[in-house]
Amino acid sequence: MKGKYIINGLIMLAATTVNAQEKGAETIKKLCGCYDVTFTYAETFSPDSNYEFHKRETSHARELITPIEVSEKKVVLQHMLLVNEHYIIKHWREDWTYENPMLLTYNGNNTWIKEKQPTEKVVGKWTQTVWQVDDMPRYQGYSSWINNDGKTYWESTVYAPLPRREYTTRDDYNLMKRTNRIVPGTDGWLHEQDNDKIIRTDNGDKLLVQEKGMNTYHKIEESKCAAALKNWEESKEFWVVVRKEWDHYIDKQAVLVVKDKVDDEMLFQHLYAVEADWKDKKLNDKQLSKAIKELFAKFVFEDATVLN
């Protein structure tokens, strides 16, 4: 009789896991579309009574989110930012993977540590990996998709680099501990954030100030993002080569360390120049692969600690 209960329990666990996988993938794919986006950030609390709060920030944009890879256990979404019809930026990318045990933990100073999670921690959970405009890692966290009382959301807390909106304007903190909450709705979705701006030193972490972020994605007609989709179609093969090179380093290294600048330019600036040459037919596919490898060799430190 005891064996029967164990078998029934295993069957129920397997069914629950499959359900989490299918429902999670379905929810993630619904994040795709054309959106008018409002980004709002406000600093809310500091333990330092003398801290001067920065001005509240609000900005607006139009963004395309398009799927570039879809399978049972992986959904990859590319964001394209429309400044206007003629100026389109490849924005951030998010990879969603099911029951992924390997986590990249940001440790400050453009350093990510590869850590294997216990299997039981990731059962039934989806990992979101966020990548920067040059497909460099940004942050990675995992959670279940929660369905409760008619509401659906996903939430995780992770360490991350400074956001681009403050990367070049702030030097009073060097790490962000961010709680990301994704809440799908009827006409779009909400990316809600509770962020701690941290000063990390050899003596530990110190909270500078907390921040609330509300990024609201309001779905609009797909045709309003047609220019962004066209731009991505023209560029996507270039970024396949870039992603393969990132995979090369991430797969083999236990610690990933990336230089901030080479020849006084950041990686994305160098990549944009190579992409322009490729689009102008100055580089064939073989030359492109060689150029990307040479560029990464300048930016990414070889790690002596290689994973077995």
PDB file of C-alpha atoms in Angstrom:
ATOM      1  CA  MET A   1       0.000   0.000   0.000  1.00  0.00           C
ATOM      2  CA  LYS A   2       2.847   2.381   0.841  1.00  0.00           C
ATOM      3  CA  GLY A   3       4.367   1.784  -2.606  1.00  0.00           C
ATOM      4  CA  LYS A   4       1.038   2.700  -4.217  1.00  0.00           C
ATOM      5  CA  TYR A   5       1.001   6.074  -2.419  1.00  0.00           C
ATOM      6  CA  ILE A   6       4.540   6.790  -3.563  1.00  0.00           C
ATOM      7  CA  ILE A   7       3.684   5.989  -7.183  1.00  0.00           C
ATOM      8  CA  ASN A   8       0.546   8.139  -7.049  1.00  0.00           C
ATOM      9  CA  GLY A   9       2.594  10.979  -5.539  1.00  0.00           C
ATOM     10  CA  LEU A  10       5.164  10.750  -8.327  1.00  0.00           C
ATOM     11  CA  ILE A  11       2.411  10.775 -10.966  1.00  0.00           C
ATOM     12  CA  MET A  12       0.850  13.879  -9.403  1.00  0.00           C
ATOM     13  CA  LEU A  13       4.268  15.631  -9.227  1.00  0.00           C
ATOM     14  CA  ALA A  14       4.975  14.824 -12.886  1.00  0.00           C
ATOM     15  CA  ALA A  15       1.553  16.158 -13.913  1.00  0.00           C
ATOM     16  CA  THR A  16       2.094  19.343 -11.913  1.00  0.00           C
ATOM     17  CA  THR A  17       5.527  19.861 -13.488  1.00  0.00           C
ATOM     18  CA  VAL A  18       4.196  19.386 -17.018  1.00  0.00           C
ATOM     19  CA  ASN A  19       1.378  21.823 -16.262  1.00  0.00           C
ATOM     20  CA  ALA A  20       3.872  24.423 -14.963  1.00  0.00           C
ATOM     21  CA  GLN A  21       5.953  23.984 -18.100  1.00  0.00           C
ATOM     22  CA  GLU A  22       3.078  24.338 -20.560  1.00  0.00           C
ATOM     23  CA  LYS A  23       1.297  27.187 -18.773  1.00  0.00           C
ATOM     24  CA  GLY A  24       4.553  29.046 -18.220  1.00  0.00           C
ATOM     25  CA  ALA A  25       5.536  28.801 -21.898  1.00  0.00           C
ATOM     26  CA  GLU A  26       2.062  29.961 -22.929  1.00  0.00           C
ATOM     27  CA  THR A  27       2.240  32.979 -20.598  1.00  0.00           C
ATOM     28  CA  ILE A  28       5.739  33.948 -21.751  1.00  0.00           C
ATOM     29  CA  LYS A  29       4.754  33.854 -25.432  1.00  0.00           C
ATOM     30  CA  LYS A  30       1.889  36.227 -24.658  1.00  0.00           C
ATOM     31  CA  LEU A  31       4.458  38.888 -23.695  1.00  0.00           C
ATOM     32  CA  CYS A  32       5.206  39.280 -27.424  1.00  0.00           C
ATOM     33  CA  GLY A  33       3.714  42.072 -29.488  1.00  0.00           C
ATOM     34  CA  CYS A  34       3.947  45.776 -30.295  1.00  0.00           C
ATOM     35  CA  TYR A  35       3.753  48.097 -27.291  1.00  0.00           C
ATOM     36  CA  ASP A  36       3.712  51.676 -26.187  1.00  0.00           C
ATOM     37  CA  VAL A  37       5.819  51.607 -23.033  1.00  0.00           C
ATOM     38  CA  THR A  38       6.018  53.986 -20.091  1.00  0.00           C
ATOM     39  CA  PHE A  39       9.111  53.701 -17.866  1.00  0.00           C
ATOM     40  CA  THR A  40       8.790  55.286 -14.410  1.00  0.00           C
ATOM     41  CA  TYR A  41      11.359  55.204 -11.584  1.00  0.00           C
ATOM     42  CA  ALA A  42      11.295  56.926  -8.206  1.00  0.00           C
ATOM     43  CA  GLU A  43      13.706  56.698  -5.290  1.00  0.00           C
ATOM     44  CA  THR A  44      11.735  55.989  -2.127  1.00  0.00           C
ATOM     45  CA  PHE A  45      13.883  55.423   0.963  1.00  0.00           C
ATOM     46  CA  SER A  46      17.473  55.854   2.154  1.00  0.00           C
ATOM     47  CA  PRO A  47      18.935  54.901   5.557  1.00  0.00           C
ATOM     48  CA  ASP A  48      21.094  58.036   5.262  1.00  0.00           C
ATOM     49  CA  SER A  49      19.087  61.056   6.417  1.00  0.00           C
ATOM     50  CA  ASN A  50      21.449  63.329   4.453  1.00  0.00           C
ATOM     51  CA  TYR A  51      20.944  61.517   1.150  1.00  0.00           C
ATOM     52  CA  GLU A  52      19.545  63.741  -1.609  1.00  0.00           C
ATOM     53  CA  PHE A  53      16.947  61.834  -3.598  1.00  0.00           C
ATOM     54  CA  HIS A  54      17.321  61.973  -7.359  1.00  0.00           C
ATOM     55  CA  LYS A  55      14.502  63.343  -9.459  1.00  0.00           C
ATOM     56  CA  ARG A  56      11.748  60.958 -10.479  1.00  0.00           C
ATOM     57  CA  GLU A  57      12.213  59.675 -14.039  1.00  0.00           C
ATOM     58  CA  THR A  58       9.499  59.048 -16.607  1.00  0.00           C
ATOM     59  CA  SER A  59      10.066  58.221 -20.259  1.00  0.00           C
ATOM     60  CA  HIS A  60       8.088  56.752 -23.125  1.00  0.00           C
ATOM     61  CA  ALA A  61       8.966  54.463 -25.991  1.00  0.00           C
ATOM     62  CA  ARG A  62       7.558  52.093 -28.562  1.00  0.00           C
ATOM     63  CA  GLU A  63       8.873  48.559 -28.399  1.00  0.00           C
ATOM     64  CA  LEU A  64       8.528  45.371 -30.396  1.00  0.00           C
ATOM     65  CA  ILE A  65       8.919  42.047 -28.585  1.00  0.00           C
ATOM     66  CA  THR A  66       9.344  39.213 -31.046  1.00  0.00           C
ATOM     67  CA  PRO A  67      10.046  35.497 -30.467  1.00  0.00           C
ATOM     68  CA  ILE A  68      13.309  34.276 -31.991  1.00  0.00           C
ATOM     69  CA  GLU A  69      13.365  30.767 -30.505  1.00  0.00           C
ATOM     70  CA  VAL A  70      10.500  28.686 -29.143  1.00  0.00           C
ATOM     71  CA  SER A  71      10.589  25.119 -27.845  1.00  0.00           C
ATOM     72  CA  GLU A  72       8.975  23.190 -24.992  1.00  0.00           C
ATOM     73  CA  LYS A  73      11.586  24.290 -22.462  1.00  0.00           C
ATOM     74  CA  LYS A  74      12.933  27.510 -23.958  1.00  0.00           C
ATOM     75  CA  VAL A  75      11.411  30.759 -25.208  1.00  0.00           C
ATOM     76  CA  VAL A  76      13.693  33.576 -26.411  1.00  0.00           C
ATOM     77  CA  LEU A  77      12.273  37.079 -26.870  1.00  0.00           C
ATOM     78  CA  GLN A  78      14.060  39.965 -28.579  1.00  0.00           C
ATOM     79  CA  HIS A  79      13.125  43.561 -27.730  1.00  0.00           C
ATOM     80  CA  MET A  80      13.471  46.224 -30.449  1.00  0.00           C
ATOM     81  CA  LEU A  81      13.209  49.886 -29.463  1.00  0.00           C
ATOM     82  CA  LEU A  82      11.650  52.327 -31.937  1.00  0.00           C
ATOM     83  CA  VAL A  83      12.949  55.835 -31.381  1.00  0.00           C
ATOM     84  CA  ASN A  84      11.263  56.722 -34.673  1.00  0.00           C
ATOM     85  CA  GLU A  85      10.612  55.009 -38.021  1.00  0.00           C
ATOM     86  CA  HIS A  86      14.210  55.551 -39.110  1.00  0.00           C
ATOM     87  CA  TYR A  87      16.063  55.044 -35.829  1.00  0.00           C
ATOM     88  CA  ILE A  88      15.602  51.597 -34.319  1.00  0.00           C
ATOM     89  CA  ILE A  89      17.769  50.055 -31.604  1.00  0.00           C
ATOM     90  CA  LYS A  90      18.260  46.397 -30.827  1.00  0.00           C
ATOM     91  CA  HIS A  91      17.241  46.540 -27.181  1.00  0.00           C
ATOM     92  CA  TRP A  92      17.490  43.882 -24.472  1.00  0.00           C
ATOM     93  CA  ARG A  93      16.859  40.174 -24.913  1.00  0.00           C
ATOM     94  CA  GLU A  94      15.272  37.727 -22.486  1.00  0.00           C
ATOM     95  CA  ASP A  95      15.765  33.957 -22.522  1.00  0.00           C
ATOM     96  CA  TRP A  96      13.241  31.872 -20.608  1.00  0.00           C
ATOM     97  CA  THR A  97      14.376  28.325 -19.775  1.00  0.00           C
ATOM     98  CA  TYR A  98      12.474  25.677 -17.845  1.00  0.00           C
ATOM     99  CA  GLU A  99      14.075  23.930 -14.862  1.00  0.00           C
ATOM    100  CA  ASN A 100      17.493  25.388 -15.664  1.00  0.00           C
ATOM    101  CA  PRO A 101      19.979  24.482 -12.866  1.00  0.00           C
ATOM    102  CA  MET A 102      22.816  26.772 -13.990  1.00  0.00           C
ATOM    103  CA  LEU A 103      22.684  30.376 -12.800  1.00  0.00           C
ATOM    104  CA  LEU A 104      24.883  33.349 -13.677  1.00  0.00           C
ATOM    105  CA  THR A 105      25.183  35.465 -10.531  1.00  0.00           C
ATOM    106  CA  TYR A 106      26.391  39.033 -10.968  1.00  0.00           C
ATOM    107  CA  ASN A 107      29.195  39.913  -8.560  1.00  0.00           C
ATOM    108  CA  GLY A 108      29.997  43.500  -9.593  1.00  0.00           C
ATOM    109  CA  ASN A 109      32.736  44.879 -11.851  1.00  0.00           C
ATOM    110  CA  ASN A 110      31.414  43.183 -15.003  1.00  0.00           C
ATOM    111  CA  THR A 111      31.871  39.772 -13.364  1.00  0.00           C
ATOM    112  CA  TRP A 112      29.401  36.882 -13.404  1.00  0.00           C
ATOM    113  CA  ILE A 113      29.905  33.670 -11.406  1.00  0.00           C
ATOM    114  CA  LYS A 114      28.437  30.447 -12.735  1.00  0.00           C
ATOM    115  CA  GLU A 115      26.645  28.519  -9.992  1.00  0.00           C
ATOM    116  CA  LYS A 116      24.774  25.231 -10.179  1.00  0.00           C
ATOM    117  CA  GLN A 117      21.522  25.215  -8.243  1.00  0.00           C
ATOM    118  CA  PRO A 118      20.172  22.140  -6.408  1.00  0.00           C
ATOM    119  CA  THR A 119      17.691  20.312  -8.620  1.00  0.00           C
ATOM    120  CA  GLU A 120      14.866  20.676  -6.107  1.00  0.00           C
ATOM    121  CA  LYS A 121      15.201  24.477  -6.212  1.00  0.00           C
ATOM    122  CA  VAL A 122      14.373  24.737  -9.918  1.00  0.00           C
ATOM    123  CA  VAL A 123      11.700  22.034 -10.288  1.00  0.00           C
ATOM    124  CA  GLY A 124       8.636  23.546 -11.941  1.00  0.00           C
ATOM    125  CA  LYS A 125      10.340  26.950 -12.312  1.00  0.00           C
ATOM    126  CA  TRP A 126      11.207  29.183 -15.235  1.00  0.00           C
ATOM    127  CA  THR A 127      14.527  31.040 -15.366  1.00  0.00           C
ATOM    128  CA  GLN A 128      14.652  34.481 -16.985  1.00  0.00           C
ATOM    129  CA  THR A 129      18.047  35.542 -18.325  1.00  0.00           C
ATOM    130  CA  VAL A 130      18.274  39.185 -19.362  1.00  0.00           C
ATOM    131  CA  TRP A 131      20.957  40.196 -21.874  1.00  0.00           C
ATOM    132  CA  GLN A 132      22.201  43.669 -22.734  1.00  0.00           C
ATOM    133  CA  VAL A 133      22.098  45.374 -26.138  1.00  0.00           C
ATOM    134  CA  ASP A 134      25.375  43.651 -27.088  1.00  0.00           C
ATOM    135  CA  ASP A 135      24.023  40.297 -25.787  1.00  0.00           C
ATOM    136  CA  MET A 136      26.334  40.469 -22.771  1.00  0.00           C
ATOM    137  CA  PRO A 137      24.722  38.882 -19.687  1.00  0.00           C
ATOM    138  CA  ARG A 138      22.917  41.223 -17.360  1.00  0.00           C
ATOM    139  CA  TYR A 139      21.072  39.229 -14.713  1.00  0.00           C
ATOM    140  CA  GLN A 140      19.418  35.874 -14.238  1.00  0.00           C
ATOM    141  CA  GLY A 141      16.760  34.656 -11.818  1.00  0.00           C
ATOM    142  CA  TYR A 142      14.219  31.867 -11.492  1.00  0.00           C
ATOM    143  CA  SER A 143      10.720  31.462 -10.096  1.00  0.00           C
ATOM    144  CA  SER A 144       7.433  29.690 -10.633  1.00  0.00           C
ATOM    145  CA  TRP A 145       4.667  31.404 -12.535  1.00  0.00           C
ATOM    146  CA  ILE A 146       2.122  32.002  -9.785  1.00  0.00           C
ATOM    147  CA  ASN A 147      -1.593  31.728 -10.540  1.00  0.00           C
ATOM    148  CA  ASN A 148      -3.657  32.793  -7.554  1.00  0.00           C
ATOM    149  CA  ASP A 149      -7.040  34.427  -7.075  1.00  0.00           C
ATOM    150  CA  GLY A 150      -7.316  35.240 -10.788  1.00  0.00           C
ATOM    151  CA  LYS A 151      -3.861  36.835 -10.920  1.00  0.00           C
ATOM    152  CA  THR A 152      -0.726  35.629 -12.688  1.00  0.00           C
ATOM    153  CA  TYR A 153       2.792  36.831 -11.946  1.00  0.00           C
ATOM    154  CA  TRP A 154       6.483  35.803 -11.881  1.00  0.00           C
ATOM    155  CA  GLU A 155       8.956  37.249  -9.375  1.00  0.00           C
ATOM    156  CA  SER A 156      12.643  36.922  -8.527  1.00  0.00           C
ATOM    157  CA  THR A 157      15.343  38.883  -6.694  1.00  0.00           C
ATOM    158  CA  VAL A 158      18.841  39.078  -8.225  1.00  0.00           C
ATOM    159  CA  TYR A 159      22.009  41.181  -8.317  1.00  0.00           C
ATOM    160  CA  ALA A 160      22.610  43.169 -11.504  1.00  0.00           C
ATOM    161  CA  PRO A 161      24.814  45.886 -13.005  1.00  0.00           C
ATOM    162  CA  LEU A 162      23.706  49.497 -12.908  1.00  0.00           C
ATOM    163  CA  PRO A 163      20.863  50.215 -15.324  1.00  0.00           C
ATOM    164  CA  ARG A 164      21.856  51.967 -18.536  1.00  0.00           C
ATOM    165  CA  ARG A 165      19.840  55.034 -17.516  1.00  0.00           C
ATOM    166  CA  GLU A 166      22.350  55.568 -14.667  1.00  0.00           C
ATOM    167  CA  TYR A 167      25.462  53.743 -15.844  1.00  0.00           C
ATOM    168  CA  THR A 168      27.168  56.856 -17.191  1.00  0.00           C
ATOM    169  CA  THR A 169      25.637  59.394 -14.770  1.00  0.00           C
ATOM    170  CA  ARG A 170      26.077  57.791 -11.327  1.00  0.00           C
ATOM    171  CA  ASP A 171      29.184  56.691  -9.450  1.00  0.00           C
ATOM    172  CA  ASP A 172      27.794  56.694  -5.906  1.00  0.00           C
ATOM    173  CA  TYR A 173      26.794  52.995  -6.042  1.00  0.00           C
ATOM    174  CA  ASN A 174      28.126  49.990  -7.943  1.00  0.00           C
ATOM    175  CA  LEU A 175      25.526  47.237  -7.705  1.00  0.00           C
ATOM    176  CA  MET A 176      21.771  46.894  -7.960  1.00  0.00           C
ATOM    177  CA  LYS A 177      19.763  44.286  -6.087  1.00  0.00           C
ATOM    178  CA  ARG A 178      16.560  44.130  -8.024  1.00  0.00           C
ATOM    179  CA  THR A 179      13.267  42.377  -7.446  1.00  0.00           C
ATOM    180  CA  ASN A 180      11.562  41.896 -10.801  1.00  0.00           C
ATOM    181  CA  ARG A 181       7.850  41.184 -10.935  1.00  0.00           C
ATOM    182  CA  ILE A 182       6.185  40.432 -14.285  1.00  0.00           C
ATOM    183  CA  VAL A 183       2.411  40.736 -14.280  1.00  0.00           C
ATOM    184  CA  PRO A 184       0.486  39.941 -17.494  1.00  0.00           C
ATOM    185  CA  GLY A 185      -2.763  41.839 -18.060  1.00  0.00           C
ATOM    186  CA  THR A 186      -5.604  41.971 -20.557  1.00  0.00           C
ATOM    187  CA  ASP A 187      -4.069  44.642 -22.820  1.00  0.00           C
ATOM    188  CA  GLY A 188      -0.358  44.221 -22.104  1.00  0.00           C
ATOM    189  CA  TRP A 189       1.809  43.597 -19.084  1.00  0.00           C
ATOM    190  CA  LEU A 190       3.617  45.256 -16.202  1.00  0.00           C
ATOM    191  CA  HIS A 191       7.283  44.970 -15.250  1.00  0.00           C
ATOM    192  CA  GLU A 192       7.317  46.089 -11.627  1.00  0.00           C
ATOM    193  CA  GLN A 193      10.635  46.569  -9.828  1.00  0.00           C
ATOM    194  CA  ASP A 194      11.762  47.049  -6.230  1.00  0.00           C
ATOM    195  CA  ASN A 195      15.434  47.977  -6.463  1.00  0.00           C
ATOM    196  CA  ASP A 196      18.168  48.418  -3.850  1.00  0.00           C
ATOM    197  CA  LYS A 197      21.105  50.560  -4.970  1.00  0.00           C
ATOM    198  CA  ILE A 198      24.068  48.986  -3.218  1.00  0.00           C
ATOM    199  CA  ILE A 199      27.617  50.076  -2.433  1.00  0.00           C
ATOM    200  CA  ARG A 200      29.691  46.875  -2.422  1.00  0.00           C
ATOM    201  CA  THR A 201      33.174  46.929  -0.892  1.00  0.00           C
ATOM    202  CA  ASP A 202      35.524  44.360   0.613  1.00  0.00           C
ATOM    203  CA  ASN A 203      33.759  45.049   3.928  1.00  0.00           C
ATOM    204  CA  GLY A 204      30.358  44.036   2.569  1.00  0.00           C
ATOM    205  CA  ASP A 205      27.246  45.647   1.095  1.00  0.00           C
ATOM    206  CA  LYS A 206      25.721  48.958   2.157  1.00  0.00           C
ATOM    207  CA  LEU A 207      22.306  50.201   1.035  1.00  0.00           C
ATOM    208  CA  LEU A 208      22.437  53.663  -0.527  1.00  0.00           C
ATOM    209  CA  VAL A 209      18.787  54.046  -1.515  1.00  0.00           C
ATOM    210  CA  GLN A 210      15.749  52.055  -2.587  1.00  0.00           C
ATOM    211  CA  GLU A 211      13.826  52.635  -5.799  1.00  0.00           C
ATOM    212  CA  LYS A 212      10.439  51.712  -7.226  1.00  0.00           C
ATOM    213  CA  GLY A 213      10.127  51.006 -10.949  1.00  0.00           C
ATOM    214  CA  MET A 214       6.940  50.619 -12.987  1.00  0.00           C
ATOM    215  CA  ASN A 215       7.366  49.754 -16.677  1.00  0.00           C
ATOM    216  CA  THR A 216       3.955  49.508 -18.311  1.00  0.00           C
ATOM    217  CA  TYR A 217       3.611  47.754 -21.688  1.00  0.00           C
ATOM    218  CA  HIS A 218       0.368  48.728 -23.456  1.00  0.00           C
ATOM    219  CA  LYS A 219      -0.323  46.588 -26.522  1.00  0.00           C
ATOM    220  CA  ILE A 220      -1.065  48.353 -29.820  1.00  0.00           C
ATOM    221  CA  GLU A 221      -1.494  47.289 -33.453  1.00  0.00           C
ATOM    222  CA  GLU A 222       1.342  45.098 -34.773  1.00  0.00           C
ATOM    223  CA  SER A 223       1.607  47.278 -37.880  1.00  0.00           C
ATOM    224  CA  LYS A 224       2.957  50.142 -35.755  1.00  0.00           C
ATOM    225  CA  CYS A 225       6.112  48.069 -35.150  1.00  0.00           C
ATOM    226  CA  ALA A 226       6.582  46.934 -38.760  1.00  0.00           C
ATOM    227  CA  ALA A 227       9.771  48.969 -39.169  1.00  0.00           C
ATOM    228  CA  ALA A 228      11.301  47.332 -36.092  1.00  0.00           C
ATOM    229  CA  LEU A 229      10.456  43.852 -37.339  1.00  0.00           C
ATOM    230  CA  LYS A 230      12.025  44.656 -40.708  1.00  0.00           C
ATOM    231  CA  ASN A 231      15.155  45.946 -38.981  1.00  0.00           C
ATOM    232  CA  TRP A 232      15.436  42.751 -36.924  1.00  0.00           C
ATOM    233  CA  GLU A 233      14.984  40.526 -39.974  1.00  0.00           C
ATOM    234  CA  GLU A 234      17.877  42.348 -41.640  1.00  0.00           C
ATOM    235  CA  SER A 235      20.132  42.010 -38.583  1.00  0.00           C
ATOM    236  CA  LYS A 236      19.223  38.708 -36.946  1.00  0.00           C
ATOM    237  CA  GLU A 237      21.886  36.564 -38.675  1.00  0.00           C
ATOM    238  CA  PHE A 238      24.586  38.907 -37.410  1.00  0.00           C
ATOM    239  CA  TRP A 239      23.382  38.471 -33.828  1.00  0.00           C
ATOM    240  CA  VAL A 240      23.289  34.696 -34.201  1.00  0.00           C
ATOM    241  CA  VAL A 241      27.085  34.865 -34.637  1.00  0.00           C
ATOM    242  CA  VAL A 242      27.402  37.144 -31.593  1.00  0.00           C
ATOM    243  CA  ARG A 243      25.292  34.852 -29.410  1.00  0.00           C
ATOM    244  CA  LYS A 244      27.364  31.821 -30.423  1.00  0.00           C
ATOM    245  CA  GLU A 245      30.513  33.597 -29.294  1.00  0.00           C
ATOM    246  CA  TRP A 246      28.954  34.465 -25.936  1.00  0.00           C
ATOM    247  CA  ASP A 247      27.871  30.827 -25.579  1.00  0.00           C
ATOM    248  CA  HIS A 248      31.455  29.756 -26.244  1.00  0.00           C
ATOM    249  CA  TYR A 249      32.734  31.663 -23.210  1.00  0.00           C
ATOM    250  CA  ILE A 250      29.759  31.096 -20.913  1.00  0.00           C
ATOM    251  CA  ASP A 251      29.656  27.333 -21.517  1.00  0.00           C
ATOM    252  CA  LYS A 252      33.319  26.719 -20.714  1.00  0.00           C
ATOM    253  CA  GLN A 253      34.047  29.230 -17.950  1.00  0.00           C
ATOM    254  CA  ALA A 254      33.120  29.218 -14.281  1.00  0.00           C
ATOM    255  CA  VAL A 255      33.680  32.979 -14.033  1.00  0.00           C
ATOM    256  CA  LEU A 256      32.933  35.477 -16.784  1.00  0.00           C
ATOM    257  CA  VAL A 257      34.779  38.815 -16.634  1.00  0.00           C
ATOM    258  CA  VAL A 258      34.305  41.433 -19.358  1.00  0.00           C
ATOM    259  CA  LYS A 259      36.260  44.643 -19.886  1.00  0.00           C
ATOM    260  CA  ASP A 260      34.204  47.814 -19.817  1.00  0.00           C
ATOM    261  CA  LYS A 261      36.003  49.450 -22.764  1.00  0.00           C
ATOM    262  CA  VAL A 262      38.635  48.697 -25.400  1.00  0.00           C
ATOM    263  CA  ASP A 263      40.157  51.599 -27.342  1.00  0.00           C
ATOM    264  CA  ASP A 264      37.840  53.894 -25.361  1.00  0.00           C
ATOM    265  CA  GLU A 265      34.688  52.253 -26.733  1.00  0.00           C
ATOM    266  CA  MET A 266      32.240  49.788 -25.200  1.00  0.00           C
ATOM    267  CA  LEU A 267      31.553  46.398 -26.753  1.00  0.00           C
ATOM    268  CA  PHE A 268      28.235  47.393 -28.303  1.00  0.00           C
ATOM    269  CA  GLN A 269      29.932  50.273 -30.134  1.00  0.00           C
ATOM    270  CA  HIS A 270      32.501  47.932 -31.651  1.00  0.00           C
ATOM    271  CA  LEU A 271      29.764  45.453 -32.572  1.00  0.00           C
ATOM    272  CA  TYR A 272      27.679  48.111 -34.310  1.00  0.00           C
ATOM    273  CA  ALA A 273      30.704  48.993 -36.467  1.00  0.00           C
ATOM    274  CA  VAL A 274      31.241  45.343 -37.433  1.00  0.00           C
ATOM    275  CA  GLU A 275      27.529  44.942 -38.151  1.00  0.00           C
ATOM    276  CA  ALA A 276      27.617  47.984 -40.457  1.00  0.00           C
ATOM    277  CA  ASP A 277      30.532  46.467 -42.416  1.00  0.00           C
ATOM    278  CA  TRP A 278      28.677  43.164 -42.693  1.00  0.00           C
ATOM    279  CA  LYS A 279      25.498  44.854 -43.939  1.00  0.00           C
ATOM    280  CA  ASP A 280      27.562  46.814 -46.481  1.00  0.00           C
ATOM    281  CA  LYS A 281      28.988  43.478 -47.780  1.00  0.00           C
ATOM    282  CA  LYS A 282      32.493  44.434 -46.645  1.00  0.00           C
ATOM    283  CA  LEU A 283      32.594  41.174 -44.672  1.00  0.00           C
ATOM    284  CA  ASN A 284      31.470  37.738 -45.802  1.00  0.00           C
ATOM    285  CA  ASP A 285      30.240  35.155 -43.281  1.00  0.00           C
ATOM    286  CA  LYS A 286      33.705  33.711 -42.669  1.00  0.00           C
ATOM    287  CA  GLN A 287      35.240  37.150 -42.198  1.00  0.00           C
ATOM    288  CA  LEU A 288      32.391  38.128 -39.894  1.00  0.00           C
ATOM    289  CA  SER A 289      32.973  35.117 -37.651  1.00  0.00           C
ATOM    290  CA  LYS A 290      36.702  35.919 -37.493  1.00  0.00           C
ATOM    291  CA  ALA A 291      36.031  39.606 -36.689  1.00  0.00           C
ATOM    292  CA  ILE A 292      33.653  38.690 -33.848  1.00  0.00           C
ATOM    293  CA  LYS A 293      36.114  36.188 -32.360  1.00  0.00           C
ATOM    294  CA  GLU A 294      38.938  38.731 -32.457  1.00  0.00           C
ATOM    295  CA  LEU A 295      36.734  41.368 -30.836  1.00  0.00           C
ATOM    296  CA  PHE A 296      35.621  39.071 -28.015  1.00  0.00           C
ATOM    297  CA  ALA A 297      39.217  38.036 -27.382  1.00  0.00           C
ATOM    298  CA  LYS A 298      39.944  41.680 -26.553  1.00  0.00           C
ATOM    299  CA  PHE A 299      36.968  42.075 -24.196  1.00  0.00           C
ATOM    300  CA  VAL A 300      36.477  38.741 -22.405  1.00  0.00           C
ATOM    301  CA  PHE A 301      39.080  37.471 -19.973  1.00  0.00           C
ATOM    302  CA  GLU A 302      39.985  33.799 -20.283  1.00  0.00           C
ATOM    303  CA  ASP A 303      39.054  32.106 -17.013  1.00  0.00           C
ATOM    304  CA  ALA A 304      41.594  29.734 -15.506  1.00  0.00           C
ATOM    305  CA  THR A 305      38.797  28.055 -13.541  1.00  0.00           C
ATOM    306  CA  VAL A 306      37.058  25.962 -16.178  1.00  0.00           C
ATOM    307  CA  LEU A 307      33.987  23.957 -15.243  1.00  0.00           C
ATOM    308  CA  ASN A 308      34.302  20.166 -15.455  1.00  0.00           C
TER     309      ASN A 308
END
